[in-house]
Short mmCIF file of C-alpha atoms and ligand atoms in Angstrom, two decimals:
data_model
loop_
_atom_site.label_atom_id
_atom_site.label_comp_id
_atom_site.label_asym_id
_atom_site.label_seq_id
_atom_site.Cartn_x
_atom_site.Cartn_y
_atom_site.Cartn_z
CA MET A 194 -28.25 139.92 204.38
CA ASN A 195 -27.29 136.27 203.87
CA THR A 196 -29.65 132.87 205.06
CA LEU A 197 -27.79 129.76 206.87
CA SER A 198 -29.83 126.64 207.56
CA PRO A 199 -31.56 126.82 209.76
CA GLU A 200 -32.57 130.27 208.21
CA PHE A 201 -32.48 133.11 210.26
CA ARG A 202 -32.10 136.78 208.57
CA HIS A 203 -29.18 138.10 210.16
CA LEU A 204 -25.77 140.98 209.77
CA PHE A 205 -22.82 139.56 210.19
CA ILE A 206 -20.01 142.35 209.96
CA PRO A 207 -16.21 141.07 209.79
CA GLY A 208 -13.35 141.08 212.01
CA GLN A 209 -9.88 140.17 213.12
CA ARG A 210 -10.57 140.28 216.87
CA ARG A 211 -11.65 137.45 218.70
CA PRO A 212 -14.41 136.08 220.12
CA GLY A 213 -16.86 137.56 217.69
CA LEU A 214 -19.74 138.65 219.74
CA LEU A 215 -23.17 137.43 218.77
CA LEU A 216 -26.03 139.60 219.25
CA LEU A 217 -29.71 138.87 220.48
CA HIS A 218 -32.02 141.91 220.34
CA GLY A 219 -34.76 142.45 222.22
CA THR A 220 -38.65 142.22 221.61
CA GLY A 221 -40.03 144.02 218.56
CA GLY A 222 -36.27 144.56 217.28
CA ASP A 223 -34.16 142.92 214.79
CA GLU A 224 -30.89 142.08 212.86
CA ASN A 225 -30.05 145.62 213.18
CA SER A 226 -30.71 147.24 216.27
CA LEU A 227 -27.54 145.98 218.36
CA ILE A 228 -24.88 146.55 215.42
CA PRO A 229 -23.83 149.98 217.43
CA LEU A 230 -23.65 147.92 220.45
CA GLY A 231 -21.36 145.64 219.31
CA ARG A 232 -19.64 147.49 217.57
CA CYS A 233 -18.51 150.19 220.68
CA LEU A 234 -18.27 146.76 223.06
CA ARG A 235 -15.52 145.32 220.56
CA PRO A 236 -14.55 147.96 217.73
CA GLY A 237 -12.57 144.79 215.42
CA ALA A 238 -14.79 141.87 216.24
CA PRO A 239 -16.82 140.15 213.71
CA LEU A 240 -20.77 140.95 214.66
CA LEU A 241 -23.49 138.60 213.62
CA SER A 242 -26.80 139.96 214.78
CA PRO A 243 -29.84 136.95 213.91
CA ARG A 244 -33.23 138.21 213.64
CA GLY A 245 -35.87 136.17 215.70
CA ARG A 246 -37.91 133.94 213.88
CA VAL A 247 -40.96 133.91 216.25
CA LEU A 248 -43.42 136.97 215.69
CA GLU A 249 -45.58 138.35 218.51
CA ASN A 250 -47.57 141.01 217.16
CA ASP A 251 -45.50 141.64 213.86
CA MET A 252 -42.47 141.95 216.81
CA PRO A 253 -39.55 139.42 215.95
CA ARG A 254 -38.44 137.86 219.20
CA PHE A 255 -36.50 134.36 219.80
CA PHE A 256 -38.90 132.17 221.12
CA ARG A 257 -42.68 132.33 221.82
CA ARG A 258 -44.04 133.29 225.56
CA LEU A 259 -47.79 132.68 226.77
CA ALA A 260 -48.05 136.08 228.66
CA GLU A 261 -45.25 138.28 229.64
CA GLY A 262 -42.57 136.72 231.52
CA ILE A 263 -44.21 132.74 231.17
CA PHE A 264 -42.32 131.40 228.34
CA ASP A 265 -43.26 128.63 226.09
CA GLU A 266 -41.03 126.12 227.63
CA PRO A 267 -41.10 123.16 224.09
CA ASP A 268 -41.17 126.37 221.84
CA LEU A 269 -37.67 128.28 223.94
CA ILE A 270 -36.20 124.62 223.73
CA ARG A 271 -36.43 124.27 220.02
CA ARG A 272 -35.07 127.45 219.19
CA THR A 273 -32.51 127.37 221.35
CA HIS A 274 -31.14 124.43 219.80
CA GLU A 275 -32.77 126.44 215.40
CA LEU A 276 -29.96 129.24 217.46
CA ALA A 277 -27.39 127.16 217.91
CA ASP A 278 -27.03 125.00 214.75
CA PHE A 279 -27.91 128.37 212.88
CA LEU A 280 -24.47 129.40 214.88
CA THR A 281 -22.18 126.19 214.20
CA GLY A 282 -22.78 126.85 210.66
CA ALA A 283 -22.06 130.26 210.71
CA SER A 284 -18.89 129.65 212.55
CA GLY A 285 -18.10 127.48 209.40
CA LYS A 286 -19.12 130.07 206.87
CA TYR A 287 -17.67 132.87 208.12
CA GLY A 288 -14.35 131.09 209.66
CA VAL A 289 -15.09 132.60 213.13
CA ASP A 290 -14.30 129.67 215.85
CA GLN A 291 -14.98 131.90 219.35
CA TRP A 292 -18.64 133.46 219.70
CA PHE A 293 -19.60 136.11 223.41
CA ALA A 294 -23.43 136.24 223.35
CA ILE A 295 -24.09 139.75 224.27
CA GLY A 296 -28.23 139.32 224.34
CA TYR A 297 -31.04 142.44 225.57
CA SER A 298 -34.02 140.88 227.34
CA ASN A 299 -35.49 138.37 224.93
CA GLY A 300 -32.29 137.72 223.48
CA ALA A 301 -31.26 137.39 226.70
CA ASN A 302 -32.84 134.98 227.84
CA ILE A 303 -32.37 133.37 224.81
CA ALA A 304 -28.50 133.37 225.49
CA GLY A 305 -29.24 131.68 229.13
CA SER A 306 -30.98 128.88 227.59
CA LEU A 307 -28.51 128.34 224.79
CA LEU A 308 -25.91 128.30 227.90
CA LEU A 309 -28.13 126.02 229.71
CA LEU A 310 -28.46 123.44 226.93
CA ARG A 311 -26.06 123.73 223.94
CA PRO A 312 -23.22 125.68 225.80
CA GLU A 313 -20.58 124.15 223.58
CA VAL A 314 -21.41 126.88 220.48
CA ILE A 315 -20.06 130.33 222.57
CA ALA A 316 -17.88 130.82 225.41
CA GLY A 317 -19.19 133.53 227.13
CA ALA A 318 -22.43 135.22 227.59
CA ALA A 319 -23.12 139.27 228.98
CA LEU A 320 -26.53 138.58 229.62
CA LEU A 321 -28.08 142.61 229.61
CA ARG A 322 -31.60 142.92 232.18
CA PRO A 323 -32.32 138.21 231.53
CA MET A 324 -34.74 136.66 233.26
CA VAL A 325 -34.54 132.71 234.10
CA PRO A 326 -35.52 131.05 230.54
CA LEU A 327 -35.50 127.75 231.83
CA VAL A 328 -34.06 124.65 234.51
CA PRO A 329 -33.25 122.00 232.90
CA GLU A 330 -33.53 118.84 234.95
CA LYS A 331 -29.57 118.44 234.20
CA LEU A 332 -27.83 121.53 234.64
CA PRO A 333 -24.64 121.67 232.01
CA ALA A 334 -21.23 122.17 233.21
CA LEU A 335 -20.23 124.88 232.85
CA ASN A 336 -16.79 124.85 234.20
CA GLY A 337 -16.01 128.19 234.52
CA LYS A 338 -17.12 129.84 231.73
CA PRO A 339 -17.44 134.08 232.32
CA VAL A 340 -21.21 135.39 231.80
CA LEU A 341 -22.10 138.92 233.66
CA ILE A 342 -25.85 139.45 234.18
CA ALA A 343 -26.78 143.68 233.73
CA ALA A 344 -29.23 143.78 235.76
CA GLY A 345 -31.64 147.38 236.30
CA SER A 346 -32.51 147.75 240.65
CA ARG A 347 -35.59 149.10 238.89
CA ASP A 348 -36.31 147.07 236.14
CA PRO A 349 -40.45 146.42 236.59
CA ILE A 350 -40.52 143.38 233.92
CA CYS A 351 -37.28 141.47 235.25
CA ALA A 352 -37.14 142.43 239.60
CA PRO A 353 -34.50 141.78 240.78
CA GLU A 354 -34.64 138.93 242.74
CA GLU A 355 -35.32 137.14 239.29
CA SER A 356 -31.69 139.22 238.31
CA ARG A 357 -30.23 136.91 241.52
CA ALA A 358 -32.11 133.70 240.65
CA VAL A 359 -30.04 133.41 236.77
CA ALA A 360 -26.75 134.42 238.67
CA ALA A 361 -27.39 131.39 241.84
CA LEU A 362 -28.20 129.04 238.70
CA LEU A 363 -25.55 129.67 236.46
CA LYS A 364 -23.12 129.35 239.06
CA ARG A 365 -24.35 125.90 240.24
CA ALA A 366 -23.51 124.66 236.59
CA GLY A 367 -20.55 126.07 237.10
CA ALA A 368 -20.06 129.42 235.53
CA LYS A 369 -17.59 132.05 236.37
CA VAL A 370 -20.55 134.53 237.24
CA ARG A 371 -20.58 138.38 237.49
CA LEU A 372 -24.18 140.34 238.77
CA GLU A 373 -23.72 143.73 238.30
CA PHE A 374 -26.80 146.23 239.54
CA GLU A 375 -26.79 149.66 238.76
CA ASP A 376 -29.95 151.71 239.28
CA ALA A 377 -31.98 151.87 236.24
CA GLU A 378 -35.40 150.26 234.65
CA HIS A 379 -35.52 147.57 232.06
CA GLY A 380 -33.48 150.43 229.26
CA LEU A 381 -30.18 149.56 228.74
CA THR A 382 -28.10 152.02 229.77
CA GLU A 383 -24.14 154.43 229.26
CA THR A 384 -23.84 152.05 232.87
CA THR A 385 -24.84 148.94 230.99
CA VAL A 386 -22.52 149.83 227.65
CA ALA A 387 -19.76 150.91 229.98
CA THR A 388 -20.33 147.56 232.30
CA THR A 389 -20.16 145.26 229.72
CA GLN A 390 -17.54 147.08 227.70
CA ARG A 391 -14.89 146.27 230.48
CA TRP A 392 -16.78 142.83 231.65
CA LEU A 393 -15.45 142.04 227.34
CA GLU A 394 -12.23 143.29 228.07
CA GLU A 395 -11.43 141.48 231.27
CA ALA A 396 -12.78 138.35 230.17
CA ASN A 397 -10.63 139.07 226.85
CA PRO A 398 -7.36 140.14 227.86
CA GLU A 399 -5.66 140.92 224.63
CA LYS A 400 -2.56 138.79 224.14
C1 MLT X 657 -38.96 140.87 226.71
O1 MLT X 657 -40.08 141.71 226.17
O2 MLT X 657 -39.09 140.49 225.71
C2 MLT X 657 -39.10 140.31 227.65
O3 MLT X 657 -39.19 140.93 228.64
C3 MLT X 657 -38.38 138.95 228.42
C4 MLT X 657 -38.97 137.86 227.33
O4 MLT X 657 -39.96 137.75 227.35
O5 MLT X 657 -38.23 137.09 227.18
#
């Protein structure tokens, strides 16, 4: 395990393919949680998996919330910049110049916030079961950045309207959004993995 400034406990697994995958776990996960998913999504790609720095009842998260689905926006903004700075440092340290974020639940929400506040640090993002993290006063210019929103039509935490709202917001900012619903709840399924894999391949055709 390594540390970088700002300090995030994290795992880095080297690889030759680009982009690398920035893996962002859900509430209660850690830097190990999404490694198997990352390996399966893009074999041979470098994986960078930080642990969220906020603890909620001992469960790591990437930013504070006031209640289920109600986010502490100043904390979210601060943590988004911290994560973006960490990623910039990690890119230099590990020699990886292009990243796609793969975020699940709370990790999807901070990935969405990275797109809205610090889009220069990621080339694309798969948001698995996301919500609208925040609505910035001024939208960024996402200039066709590829974004997948993988939603569950029976998700009690991220309702279908919420997934459509994230998609609409990112489209307004100019992202190339694909919104995919599956017959599922909040948890990830084999279908989510297959959808994400296919989208990653289409967004990054091998030369
Ligand atoms: C979670 O449990 O992670 C939430 O539903 C999403 C969030 O709080 O960011």
